[in-house]
Coordinates of C-alpha atoms and ligand atoms in Angstrom, one line a residue:
M297 CA 20.6 21.5 59.9
R298 CA 17.6 21.5 57.6
E299 CA 15.3 18.5 56.7
L300 CA 13.8 18.1 53.3
S301 CA 11.3 15.4 52.4
G302 CA 10.9 13.7 49.0
I303 CA 9.8 10.4 47.5
P304 CA 11.7 7.4 48.9
A305 CA 13.0 6.0 45.7
A306 CA 15.6 3.5 46.7
P307 CA 16.3 2.3 50.3
G308 CA 19.5 2.9 52.1
Y309 CA 21.5 5.5 54.0
A310 CA 24.4 7.7 53.2
V311 CA 26.2 10.9 54.3
G312 CA 28.5 12.8 52.0
P313 CA 29.2 15.9 50.0
V314 CA 26.9 17.2 47.3
R315 CA 28.1 16.9 43.7
R316 CA 25.9 18.7 41.3
V317 CA 25.4 17.5 37.7
Q318 CA 26.2 20.1 35.0
R319 CA 25.0 19.6 31.5
D320 CA 27.5 20.8 28.9
A321 CA 28.8 18.4 26.3
V322 CA 27.0 17.6 23.1
Q323 CA 26.5 14.1 21.8
V324 CA 26.8 12.9 18.3
Y325 CA 23.8 10.9 17.2
R326 CA 24.9 8.4 14.5
R327 CA 22.7 6.1 12.6
S328 CA 22.6 4.3 9.2
I329 CA 20.0 5.6 6.8
A330 CA 18.1 4.1 3.9
K331 CA 18.9 5.2 0.3
D332 CA 15.7 7.2 0.0
E333 CA 16.6 9.2 3.1
V334 CA 19.6 10.8 1.4
P335 CA 17.9 13.9 0.1
E336 CA 16.3 14.5 3.6
E337 CA 19.6 14.1 5.4
R338 CA 21.2 16.5 2.9
A339 CA 18.5 19.0 3.6
R340 CA 18.9 18.6 7.4
F341 CA 22.7 19.3 7.0
E342 CA 22.0 22.4 5.0
A343 CA 19.4 23.6 7.5
A344 CA 21.7 23.0 10.5
V345 CA 24.6 24.8 8.8
G346 CA 22.1 27.6 8.0
T347 CA 21.1 27.9 11.6
A348 CA 24.7 28.0 12.8
R349 CA 25.6 30.6 10.1
E350 CA 22.8 32.9 11.3
E351 CA 23.8 32.5 15.0
L352 CA 27.4 33.2 14.1
T353 CA 26.5 36.3 12.1
V354 CA 24.5 37.7 14.9
L355 CA 27.3 37.0 17.3
R356 CA 29.9 38.6 15.0
D357 CA 27.8 41.8 14.6
K358 CA 27.3 42.1 18.3
L359 CA 31.0 41.6 19.0
T360 CA 32.0 44.1 16.3
Q361 CA 29.7 46.7 17.8
E362 CA 30.7 46.1 21.4
L363 CA 34.4 45.3 21.1
G364 CA 35.5 46.1 17.6
A365 CA 36.3 44.1 14.5
G366 CA 39.5 42.6 15.9
E367 CA 37.6 40.7 18.6
A368 CA 35.1 39.5 16.1
A369 CA 37.8 38.0 13.8
I370 CA 37.5 34.6 15.5
I371 CA 33.8 34.4 14.6
D372 CA 34.7 35.4 11.0
S373 CA 37.1 32.5 10.8
Q374 CA 34.4 30.1 12.1
L375 CA 32.0 31.5 9.4
L376 CA 34.7 30.7 6.8
M377 CA 35.2 27.2 8.2
L378 CA 31.4 26.7 7.9
E379 CA 31.6 27.1 4.2
D380 CA 34.8 25.0 3.8
E381 CA 34.5 22.9 0.7
L382 CA 36.3 20.0 2.3
I383 CA 33.7 19.8 5.1
W384 CA 30.8 20.1 2.8
D385 CA 32.1 17.6 0.2
S386 CA 33.1 15.0 2.7
T387 CA 29.8 15.3 4.7
L388 CA 27.6 15.1 1.6
S389 CA 29.6 12.3 0.1
R390 CA 29.4 10.3 3.4
I391 CA 25.7 10.8 3.6
R392 CA 25.4 9.6 -0.1
T393 CA 27.9 6.8 -0.2
Q394 CA 28.2 5.5 3.4
L395 CA 24.5 6.1 4.1
Q396 CA 25.2 7.8 7.3
N397 CA 22.9 10.4 8.9
A398 CA 23.8 14.1 8.6
E399 CA 25.1 14.6 12.1
G400 CA 27.2 11.5 12.0
A401 CA 28.6 12.4 8.6
F402 CA 29.4 16.0 9.7
A403 CA 31.0 14.9 12.9
H404 CA 33.1 12.4 11.0
S405 CA 34.3 15.1 8.5
I406 CA 35.3 17.4 11.4
G407 CA 37.1 14.4 13.1
V408 CA 39.2 13.7 10.0
I409 CA 40.3 17.3 9.7
V410 CA 41.0 17.5 13.5
S411 CA 43.2 14.4 13.3
Q412 CA 45.1 15.8 10.4
L413 CA 45.7 19.1 12.2
D414 CA 46.6 17.3 15.4
G415 CA 49.6 15.7 13.7
L416 CA 51.0 19.1 12.6
Q417 CA 53.9 20.9 14.2
E418 CA 52.6 24.3 13.3
K419 CA 51.1 25.8 16.5
T420 CA 48.7 28.2 14.8
L421 CA 47.2 25.5 12.7
R422 CA 46.9 23.2 15.7
E423 CA 45.0 26.0 17.5
R424 CA 42.3 25.8 14.9
I425 CA 41.3 22.5 16.5
A426 CA 39.5 24.3 19.3
D427 CA 37.7 26.5 16.8
L428 CA 36.6 23.5 14.8
R429 CA 35.4 21.6 17.9
D430 CA 33.5 24.7 18.9
L431 CA 31.9 24.9 15.4
E432 CA 31.1 21.2 15.5
E433 CA 29.2 21.7 18.8
R434 CA 27.3 24.7 17.4
V435 CA 26.2 22.7 14.3
L436 CA 25.3 19.6 16.3
R437 CA 23.1 21.8 18.6
A438 CA 21.5 23.3 15.5
F439 CA 20.4 19.8 14.6
D440 CA 18.9 19.3 18.0
P441 CA 18.8 22.1 20.5
E442 CA 18.2 19.6 23.3
N443 CA 21.5 17.9 22.5
R444 CA 23.2 18.4 25.9
R445 CA 24.4 15.7 28.1
A446 CA 25.4 15.7 31.7
T447 CA 29.0 15.0 32.3
L448 CA 30.3 14.5 35.8
A449 CA 33.7 13.3 36.9
L450 CA 33.2 11.8 40.4
D451 CA 36.7 11.9 41.9
R452 CA 35.5 11.0 45.4
P453 CA 32.4 9.4 47.0
S454 CA 29.6 11.9 46.6
V455 CA 25.8 12.4 46.8
V456 CA 24.8 13.1 43.2
V457 CA 22.3 16.0 43.0
A458 CA 20.4 17.0 39.9
R459 CA 17.0 18.2 38.7
D460 CA 16.7 14.9 36.9
L461 CA 19.0 12.5 35.1
A462 CA 18.4 10.6 31.9
P463 CA 19.2 6.9 32.1
S464 CA 22.1 7.5 29.6
E465 CA 23.5 10.1 32.0
T466 CA 23.1 7.8 35.0
A467 CA 24.8 4.9 33.3
A468 CA 27.7 7.1 32.3
L469 CA 28.5 8.1 36.0
E470 CA 31.3 6.5 37.9
L471 CA 28.8 4.5 40.0
E472 CA 31.3 3.3 42.6
N473 CA 31.6 6.9 43.8
V474 CA 27.9 7.5 44.0
L475 CA 26.8 7.5 47.6
A476 CA 23.2 8.4 46.9
F477 CA 21.0 10.1 44.3
V478 CA 18.9 13.2 45.1
M479 CA 16.6 14.5 42.4
D480 CA 14.0 17.2 42.1
E481 CA 12.0 15.2 39.6
G482 CA 11.0 11.6 39.2
G483 CA 9.0 9.0 41.1
A484 CA 9.5 5.6 42.6
T485 CA 9.2 3.9 39.2
G486 CA 11.3 6.4 37.2
H487 CA 14.6 5.1 35.9
V488 CA 16.9 6.7 38.3
A489 CA 15.0 5.0 41.1
I490 CA 15.0 1.6 39.3
L491 CA 18.7 1.8 38.6
A492 CA 19.5 3.0 42.1
R493 CA 17.6 0.1 43.7
S494 CA 19.3 -2.4 41.4
L495 CA 22.7 -1.0 42.4
G496 CA 21.8 -0.8 46.1
I497 CA 22.4 3.0 46.1
P498 CA 19.9 5.0 48.2
A499 CA 17.8 7.6 46.3
V500 CA 15.4 10.3 47.1
C501 CA 13.4 11.8 44.2
G502 CA 10.6 14.4 43.8
L503 CA 12.2 17.1 45.9
R504 CA 10.5 19.7 43.7
G505 CA 13.1 22.4 43.5
A506 CA 14.8 21.8 46.8
A507 CA 17.6 19.7 45.3
E508 CA 18.6 22.4 42.9
Q509 CA 19.2 24.7 45.9
L510 CA 21.8 22.4 47.5
P511 CA 25.2 24.0 47.0
E512 CA 28.2 22.0 45.7
G513 CA 30.2 20.4 48.5
L514 CA 27.5 20.7 51.2
E515 CA 27.4 17.7 53.5
V516 CA 24.1 16.0 53.4
G517 CA 22.6 12.9 55.0
V518 CA 20.3 10.8 52.9
D519 CA 17.7 8.4 54.1
G520 CA 16.4 6.7 50.9
T521 CA 14.1 4.4 52.9
V522 CA 11.8 7.1 54.1
G523 CA 12.8 9.8 51.6
W524 CA 14.5 12.4 53.9
I525 CA 17.5 14.6 53.3
Y526 CA 19.4 16.3 56.1
T527 CA 21.6 19.3 55.2
E528 CA 24.8 19.5 57.4
P529 CA 23.6 16.7 59.6
D530 CA 24.5 16.8 63.3
E531 CA 26.2 14.0 65.2
A532 CA 22.8 12.5 66.3
I533 CA 21.6 12.2 62.7
R534 CA 24.9 10.8 61.4
D535 CA 24.9 8.2 64.2
R536 CA 21.3 7.3 63.4
L537 CA 22.0 6.8 59.7
E538 CA 25.0 4.7 60.5
I539 CA 23.0 2.4 62.8
L540 CA 20.2 2.1 60.3
A541 CA 22.7 1.1 57.6
Q542 CA 24.2 -1.5 59.9
Q543 CA 20.7 -2.9 60.7
Q544 CA 20.0 -3.1 57.0
R545 CA 23.2 -5.1 56.4
T546 CA 22.4 -7.5 59.3
V547 CA 18.8 -8.2 58.0
S548 CA 20.2 -8.8 54.6
R549 CA 22.8 -11.3 56.0
K550 CA 20.2 -13.1 58.0
L551 CA 18.4 -14.0 54.8
D552 CA 21.5 -15.4 53.1
Y553 CA 20.4 -19.0 54.0
L554 CA 17.5 -18.6 51.4
R555 CA 19.9 -18.2 48.5
D556 CA 19.8 -21.8 47.1
L557 CA 16.3 -22.7 48.4
P558 CA 13.4 -22.6 45.9
A559 CA 10.5 -20.1 46.1
E560 CA 8.1 -22.9 46.9
T561 CA 4.9 -22.6 48.9
P562 CA 4.3 -25.1 51.7
D563 CA 1.7 -26.7 49.4
G564 CA 4.3 -27.3 46.7
H565 CA 3.7 -24.4 44.2
R566 CA 6.8 -23.0 42.7
V567 CA 7.4 -19.5 41.4
R568 CA 10.6 -18.6 39.5
M569 CA 12.6 -15.8 41.2
M570 CA 14.4 -13.7 38.6
A571 CA 16.6 -10.5 38.6
N572 CA 16.1 -7.3 36.7
I573 CA 19.4 -6.1 35.3
E574 CA 20.3 -2.8 33.7
L575 CA 24.1 -2.9 33.9
P576 CA 26.3 -6.0 33.8
V577 CA 27.9 -5.0 37.2
E578 CA 24.6 -6.0 38.8
L579 CA 25.0 -9.6 37.8
T580 CA 27.2 -10.5 40.8
E581 CA 24.5 -9.3 43.2
A582 CA 21.9 -11.3 41.3
V583 CA 23.9 -14.5 41.6
D584 CA 24.7 -13.8 45.2
R585 CA 21.1 -13.4 46.0
G586 CA 20.1 -16.6 44.3
A587 CA 18.4 -15.3 41.2
E588 CA 17.2 -18.2 39.0
G589 CA 18.0 -16.2 35.9
V590 CA 17.4 -12.7 34.5
G591 CA 13.7 -11.9 34.0
L592 CA 14.4 -8.5 32.4
L593 CA 17.6 -7.3 30.9
R594 CA 17.0 -3.7 29.9
T595 CA 19.4 -3.7 26.9
E596 CA 19.0 0.1 26.4
Y597 CA 21.4 0.6 29.3
L598 CA 24.1 -1.3 27.4
Y599 CA 23.6 1.2 24.5
F600 CA 23.6 4.1 26.9
Q601 CA 27.1 3.2 28.1
H602 CA 28.4 3.7 24.6
R603 CA 29.1 7.0 22.8
D604 CA 28.2 5.4 19.5
I605 CA 25.6 2.7 18.6
P606 CA 27.2 -0.6 19.5
S607 CA 27.8 -2.9 16.5
E608 CA 26.2 -6.3 16.2
E609 CA 29.6 -7.9 17.1
D610 CA 29.9 -5.7 20.2
Q611 CA 26.5 -6.8 21.3
V612 CA 27.2 -10.5 20.7
V613 CA 30.2 -10.2 23.0
T614 CA 28.3 -8.3 25.8
Y615 CA 25.2 -10.5 25.6
G616 CA 27.4 -13.6 25.6
Q617 CA 29.2 -12.4 28.7
V618 CA 25.9 -12.0 30.5
L619 CA 24.8 -15.5 29.5
R620 CA 28.1 -16.9 30.7
R621 CA 27.6 -15.3 34.1
M622 CA 24.3 -17.1 34.3
P623 CA 25.2 -20.6 33.2
G624 CA 22.2 -22.8 32.5
K625 CA 19.8 -20.1 33.6
P626 CA 17.4 -18.2 31.4
V627 CA 18.2 -14.6 30.5
I628 CA 15.4 -12.5 28.9
F629 CA 16.9 -9.9 26.7
R630 CA 14.4 -7.1 26.1
T631 CA 15.0 -5.3 22.9
L632 CA 15.8 -1.6 23.0
D633 CA 13.2 0.4 24.9
V634 CA 14.2 4.0 24.2
G635 CA 11.8 6.9 24.3
G636 CA 9.6 7.9 27.2
D637 CA 12.0 9.0 29.9
K638 CA 14.8 6.9 28.3
V639 CA 15.9 9.4 25.7
S640 CA 19.4 9.0 24.3
D641 CA 20.2 11.8 21.9
Y642 CA 22.6 9.7 19.8
L643 CA 19.9 7.1 19.1
G644 CA 17.6 9.9 17.8
A645 CA 14.8 9.3 20.3
K646 CA 13.9 13.0 20.8
R647 CA 12.2 14.8 23.6
E648 CA 8.5 14.9 22.8
Y649 CA 5.4 16.7 24.2
N650 CA 3.9 13.4 25.3
P651 CA 6.9 11.2 25.5
F652 CA 5.3 8.2 27.2
L653 CA 2.7 8.1 24.4
G654 CA 5.3 8.7 21.8
W655 CA 8.0 7.1 19.8
R656 CA 8.9 4.5 22.3
G657 CA 9.9 0.8 22.6
I658 CA 8.9 -1.4 19.7
R659 CA 7.6 1.7 17.8
F660 CA 11.2 3.1 17.7
S661 CA 12.7 -0.3 16.8
L662 CA 10.3 -1.0 14.0
S663 CA 11.1 2.4 12.4
N664 CA 14.9 1.8 12.8
R665 CA 15.0 -1.6 11.1
S666 CA 18.7 -2.0 10.6
L667 CA 19.4 -1.1 14.3
F668 CA 16.6 -3.5 15.4
K669 CA 17.7 -6.4 13.1
A670 CA 21.3 -6.0 14.3
Q671 CA 20.2 -6.3 17.9
I672 CA 18.0 -9.4 17.2
R673 CA 20.8 -11.1 15.3
A674 CA 23.2 -10.4 18.2
I675 CA 20.7 -11.9 20.7
Y676 CA 20.2 -15.0 18.5
R677 CA 24.0 -15.4 18.1
A678 CA 24.7 -15.0 21.8
G679 CA 21.9 -17.5 22.4
A680 CA 24.2 -20.2 21.0
H681 CA 26.0 -20.0 24.4
G682 CA 23.2 -20.0 26.9
D683 CA 19.5 -19.9 27.6
A684 CA 18.7 -16.6 25.9
H685 CA 15.1 -15.4 25.5
L686 CA 13.9 -12.4 23.5
M687 CA 11.2 -10.0 24.6
F688 CA 9.6 -6.9 23.0
P689 CA 8.7 -3.8 24.9
M690 CA 5.6 -1.5 24.6
I691 CA 3.6 -3.8 22.3
S692 CA 0.1 -2.4 21.8
G693 CA -1.3 -4.7 19.2
V694 CA -0.8 -8.0 17.4
E695 CA 0.4 -6.2 14.2
E696 CA 3.5 -4.9 16.1
L697 CA 4.2 -8.4 17.4
R698 CA 3.9 -9.9 13.9
E699 CA 6.2 -7.3 12.4
A700 CA 8.8 -7.9 15.1
L701 CA 8.5 -11.7 14.6
A702 CA 9.0 -11.1 10.9
V703 CA 12.3 -9.4 11.7
C704 CA 13.3 -12.3 13.8
A705 CA 12.5 -14.7 11.0
E706 CA 14.6 -12.6 8.6
A707 CA 17.4 -12.6 11.1
R708 CA 17.2 -16.4 11.4
D709 CA 17.2 -16.9 7.6
E710 CA 20.2 -14.6 7.3
L711 CA 22.2 -16.3 10.0
T712 CA 21.4 -19.7 8.5
A713 CA 22.5 -18.6 5.1
E714 CA 25.7 -17.1 6.6
G715 CA 26.3 -20.5 8.3
R716 CA 26.5 -18.8 11.8
E717 CA 25.9 -20.5 15.1
F718 CA 22.7 -19.3 16.8
R719 CA 19.8 -20.4 18.9
A720 CA 17.1 -21.1 16.4
D721 CA 14.4 -22.1 18.9
M722 CA 14.8 -19.1 21.2
P723 CA 11.6 -18.4 23.2
I724 CA 10.0 -15.1 22.3
G725 CA 7.8 -13.1 24.6
V726 CA 5.9 -9.8 24.8
M727 CA 5.8 -7.3 27.6
V728 CA 2.3 -6.5 28.7
E729 CA 2.5 -2.9 29.7
T730 CA -0.2 -1.1 27.7
P731 CA -3.9 -1.5 28.5
S732 CA -4.5 -2.6 24.9
A733 CA -1.9 -5.4 25.2
A734 CA -3.6 -6.5 28.5
M735 CA -7.0 -6.6 26.8
I736 CA -5.7 -8.8 24.0
A737 CA -3.3 -10.9 26.1
D738 CA -5.0 -14.0 24.7
H739 CA -4.2 -13.1 21.1
L740 CA -0.7 -12.0 22.0
A741 CA 0.0 -15.2 24.0
G742 CA -1.3 -17.2 21.0
E743 CA 1.6 -15.9 18.9
C744 CA 4.5 -16.1 21.3
Q745 CA 5.8 -18.2 24.2
F746 CA 5.5 -16.0 27.2
L747 CA 4.1 -12.7 28.6
S748 CA 5.8 -10.5 31.1
I749 CA 3.8 -7.8 32.8
G750 CA 5.6 -4.5 33.0
S751 CA 3.6 -3.1 35.9
N752 CA 5.4 0.2 35.9
D753 CA 4.1 1.2 32.6
L754 CA 0.9 -0.8 32.9
I755 CA 0.0 1.2 36.0
Q756 CA 1.1 4.5 34.4
Y757 CA -1.1 3.9 31.3
T758 CA -4.1 2.3 33.1
L759 CA -4.3 5.0 35.8
A760 CA -3.2 7.8 33.4
M761 CA -0.3 8.9 35.8
D762 CA 3.0 9.9 34.4
R763 CA 5.5 7.7 36.3
G764 CA 8.2 10.3 36.2
N765 CA 6.1 13.2 37.5
S766 CA 6.4 13.6 41.3
R767 CA 3.1 15.6 41.4
V768 CA 1.0 12.6 40.5
S769 CA 3.2 9.9 42.1
Y770 CA 0.5 9.5 44.8
L771 CA -1.6 7.8 42.1
Y772 CA 0.9 4.9 41.7
R773 CA -1.3 2.3 43.3
P774 CA -0.5 -1.3 42.5
L775 CA -3.6 -2.4 44.5
H776 CA -6.0 -0.3 42.5
P777 CA -8.8 -2.6 41.6
A778 CA -8.3 -1.9 37.9
I779 CA -4.7 -3.1 38.2
L780 CA -5.5 -6.2 40.1
R781 CA -8.3 -7.1 37.7
T782 CA -6.0 -6.4 34.8
I783 CA -3.1 -8.6 36.0
R784 CA -5.4 -11.4 36.9
S785 CA -7.0 -11.4 33.5
V786 CA -3.7 -11.3 31.7
V787 CA -2.4 -14.3 33.7
D788 CA -5.6 -16.2 33.0
A789 CA -5.6 -15.3 29.3
G790 CA -1.9 -16.2 29.0
H791 CA -2.3 -19.6 30.7
A792 CA -5.4 -20.4 28.6
A793 CA -3.4 -19.8 25.5
G794 CA -0.5 -22.0 26.7
A795 CA 2.0 -19.2 27.5
W796 CA 3.7 -18.7 30.9
V797 CA 3.2 -15.3 32.5
G798 CA 5.7 -13.3 34.6
L799 CA 5.9 -9.8 36.1
C800 CA 9.0 -7.6 35.9
G801 CA 7.8 -4.2 37.0
E802 CA 8.8 -2.7 40.4
M803 CA 5.7 -4.0 42.1
G804 CA 7.5 -7.4 42.0
S805 CA 10.1 -6.0 44.5
E806 CA 7.6 -4.9 47.1
T807 CA 7.6 -7.4 50.0
R808 CA 4.1 -6.4 51.1
L809 CA 2.8 -7.5 47.7
A810 CA 4.5 -10.9 47.6
E811 CA 1.4 -12.9 48.6
V812 CA -0.7 -10.9 46.1
L813 CA 1.6 -11.8 43.3
L814 CA 1.6 -15.4 44.3
G815 CA -2.2 -15.4 44.5
L816 CA -2.5 -13.7 41.1
G817 CA -1.0 -16.9 39.6
L818 CA 2.3 -15.5 38.2
D819 CA 4.8 -18.2 37.1
E820 CA 7.7 -15.9 37.5
I821 CA 8.5 -12.6 39.3
S822 CA 11.5 -10.5 38.3
M823 CA 12.8 -7.9 40.6
H824 CA 15.9 -5.9 41.7
S825 CA 18.2 -8.4 43.3
A826 CA 18.2 -7.0 46.8
A827 CA 14.4 -7.9 47.0
L828 CA 14.9 -11.5 46.1
P829 CA 15.4 -13.1 49.6
K830 CA 12.5 -11.3 51.2
I831 CA 10.0 -12.1 48.4
K832 CA 11.2 -15.7 48.4
Q833 CA 10.8 -15.9 52.2
V834 CA 7.1 -14.8 52.0
I835 CA 6.4 -17.3 49.3
R836 CA 7.9 -20.1 51.3
W837 CA 5.6 -19.2 54.2
T838 CA 2.4 -18.9 52.2
E839 CA 0.0 -21.6 51.0
L840 CA -1.1 -20.9 47.4
A841 CA -4.8 -21.3 48.5
E842 CA -4.3 -18.6 51.1
A843 CA -2.7 -16.3 48.6
R844 CA -5.6 -16.8 46.3
R845 CA -8.1 -15.9 49.0
V846 CA -6.1 -12.7 49.7
V847 CA -6.4 -11.7 46.1
D848 CA -10.1 -12.6 45.9
H849 CA -10.7 -10.3 48.8
L850 CA -8.5 -7.4 47.6
I851 CA -10.2 -7.5 44.2
S852 CA -13.6 -7.3 45.8
L853 CA -12.7 -3.9 47.4
R854 CA -13.6 -0.8 45.6
T855 CA -10.6 1.5 46.3
A856 CA -6.9 1.3 46.5
E857 CA -7.0 2.9 50.0
E858 CA -9.1 0.1 51.3
A859 CA -6.9 -2.5 49.7
D860 CA -3.7 -0.9 51.1
A861 CA -5.2 -0.7 54.6
W862 CA -6.6 -4.2 54.5
L863 CA -3.3 -5.7 53.2
A864 CA -1.2 -3.8 55.8
D865 CA -3.4 -5.3 58.6
Y866 CA -3.2 -8.7 57.0
V867 CA 0.6 -8.6 56.6
E868 CA 1.0 -7.4 60.2
G869 CA -1.2 -10.2 61.4
R870 CA 0.8 -12.8 59.5
K871 CA 4.1 -11.4 60.9
R872 CA 2.8 -11.7 64.4
A873 CA 1.6 -15.2 63.8
R874 CA 4.9 -16.1 62.3
E875 CA 6.8 -14.7 65.3
A876 CA 4.6 -16.6 67.6
A877 CA 5.3 -19.8 65.7
D878 CA 9.0 -19.1 66.3
S879 CA 10.2 -18.2 62.8
P880 CA 12.1 -19.2 60.8
G881 CA 10.5 -22.6 60.5
P882 CA 12.6 -25.7 61.1
E883 CA 12.9 -26.4 57.4
D884 CA 14.2 -22.9 56.7
A885 CA 16.5 -22.6 59.7
P886 CA 20.1 -21.7 58.9
A887 CA 22.6 -24.4 59.6
Ligands
PEP1168 C1 7.7 -1.8 33.2 O1 7.2 -0.9 32.5 O2 7.2 -2.3 34.3 C2 9.1 -2.3 32.9 C3 9.6 -3.4 33.5 O3 9.8 -1.7 31.9 P1 10.5 -0.3 32.2 O4 10.4 0.0 33.6 O5 11.9 -0.5 31.7 O6 9.7 0.7 31.3
MG1169 MG1 8.1 -0.5 30.6

């Protein structure tokens, strides 16, 4: 047995066989283009075919030299297909008349030929399908050499092991068969960790190369609570993990009585307890844990579950289903936040040198207007059936907010003109997750209805630490004085401008921080569902005035270390006092 240590990314325990993620299939990235993009898309198509032609020529020459002309004939036939008039005409005409991007148009042309060949009896013609698909893959990779996606059929419960996983790849897994995630890369606020916590699947990240060494099928024990992996665990370790899992279930059941109680302090201050949702399957858990609504619906995951961009109609249906699962409760739909570590090839958000400073969130949406408008229209339309809210990610200035609001106004005008049902007065908010947004929170709050602090990004950008890089994950310090000051000033600025202020980053799920969040004056905390009861319990125990004193003291300290140490002592002292007072209190006692 060997023990490996990584970053505890999602709590929980599991034992099972390793299933390694392989990357092999290409994705087709489809989007609509504007008329003036036609020449550029045509040129991209010609360039991609040119690259594929060069590669095939080199391959043919090599095969001819090594194995003879006969063996190279298959490459010759692919080279001929590449010049096929039918493929060229249909691709170029689709770009021009259907205003589809080059990859989408090319894949469509191949698809049409394949379906024709598929219907034929003639075996040799049907065999051309494999060649065509091979060619299609080559050309699609020529458009984007990074175009590779993990595919993994999980036929039995397994521990999924990879160097890292894109959110689109994670969302595509058969999650019911995922016992745990084990990754070489990533930190506690990376997207695998967030999704794992939301789904209640244990995860260990940041194994720095050790995960890639784990062979397929090897039995491993995973302790996501402390971040340990045990290869070929012995009986003692298996028993321990099983006992810990049972204890976790017992603690969780003990808090069930809190489900329908409000998160209200003994001195009568209420905070809304909301759930963060990536995939609709998480809604059941959110309802079971007593969420008062959805404080952050990361809509990009709904896109990642599709091979193609979901249409407006598809989105209306999906968003409507979410609202119906939360009757009468607010659901904050955050518009697409691709880019950063949430790259989806088919959406065209590419890998970049500085991805978190790149083409991300609202920047991506504002430069893909038709995609953005379709999403906003869908949210407005679904809003006719529930308490939908709309929120923009990665805002860095008032200009972006105004541009996004203009798209909302256009969407409302269009929907009115079309005579469609929609929620015209939908509240609109902004995520405060860049330092610039935090500094101008008063201006932003003056032009929308609410602010929601995205502490994962706000910490990453304020402390200049890449949230997905395990080497700098030690710098993720929510109690850094700069972070506490920033959050407090955002809350005060938002309130002064008449907006309510919430927080939806991972720091909202940390039990030790519950008093701090209360004392910072947040109106709403949104977290992964499993964290709801514990956070609520702390709020029900804590006077607002006491929480404010805690924050005042923490903010006066100069380092995150001092703040962490002071808070740990404070929380321990409170716990002991509570135990001495015979917790739970009579008003909270289960029947
Ligand atoms: C955040 O940045 O805190 C946030 C909630 O958004 P995401 O984690 O999706 O970037
Ligand atoms: Mg964010």
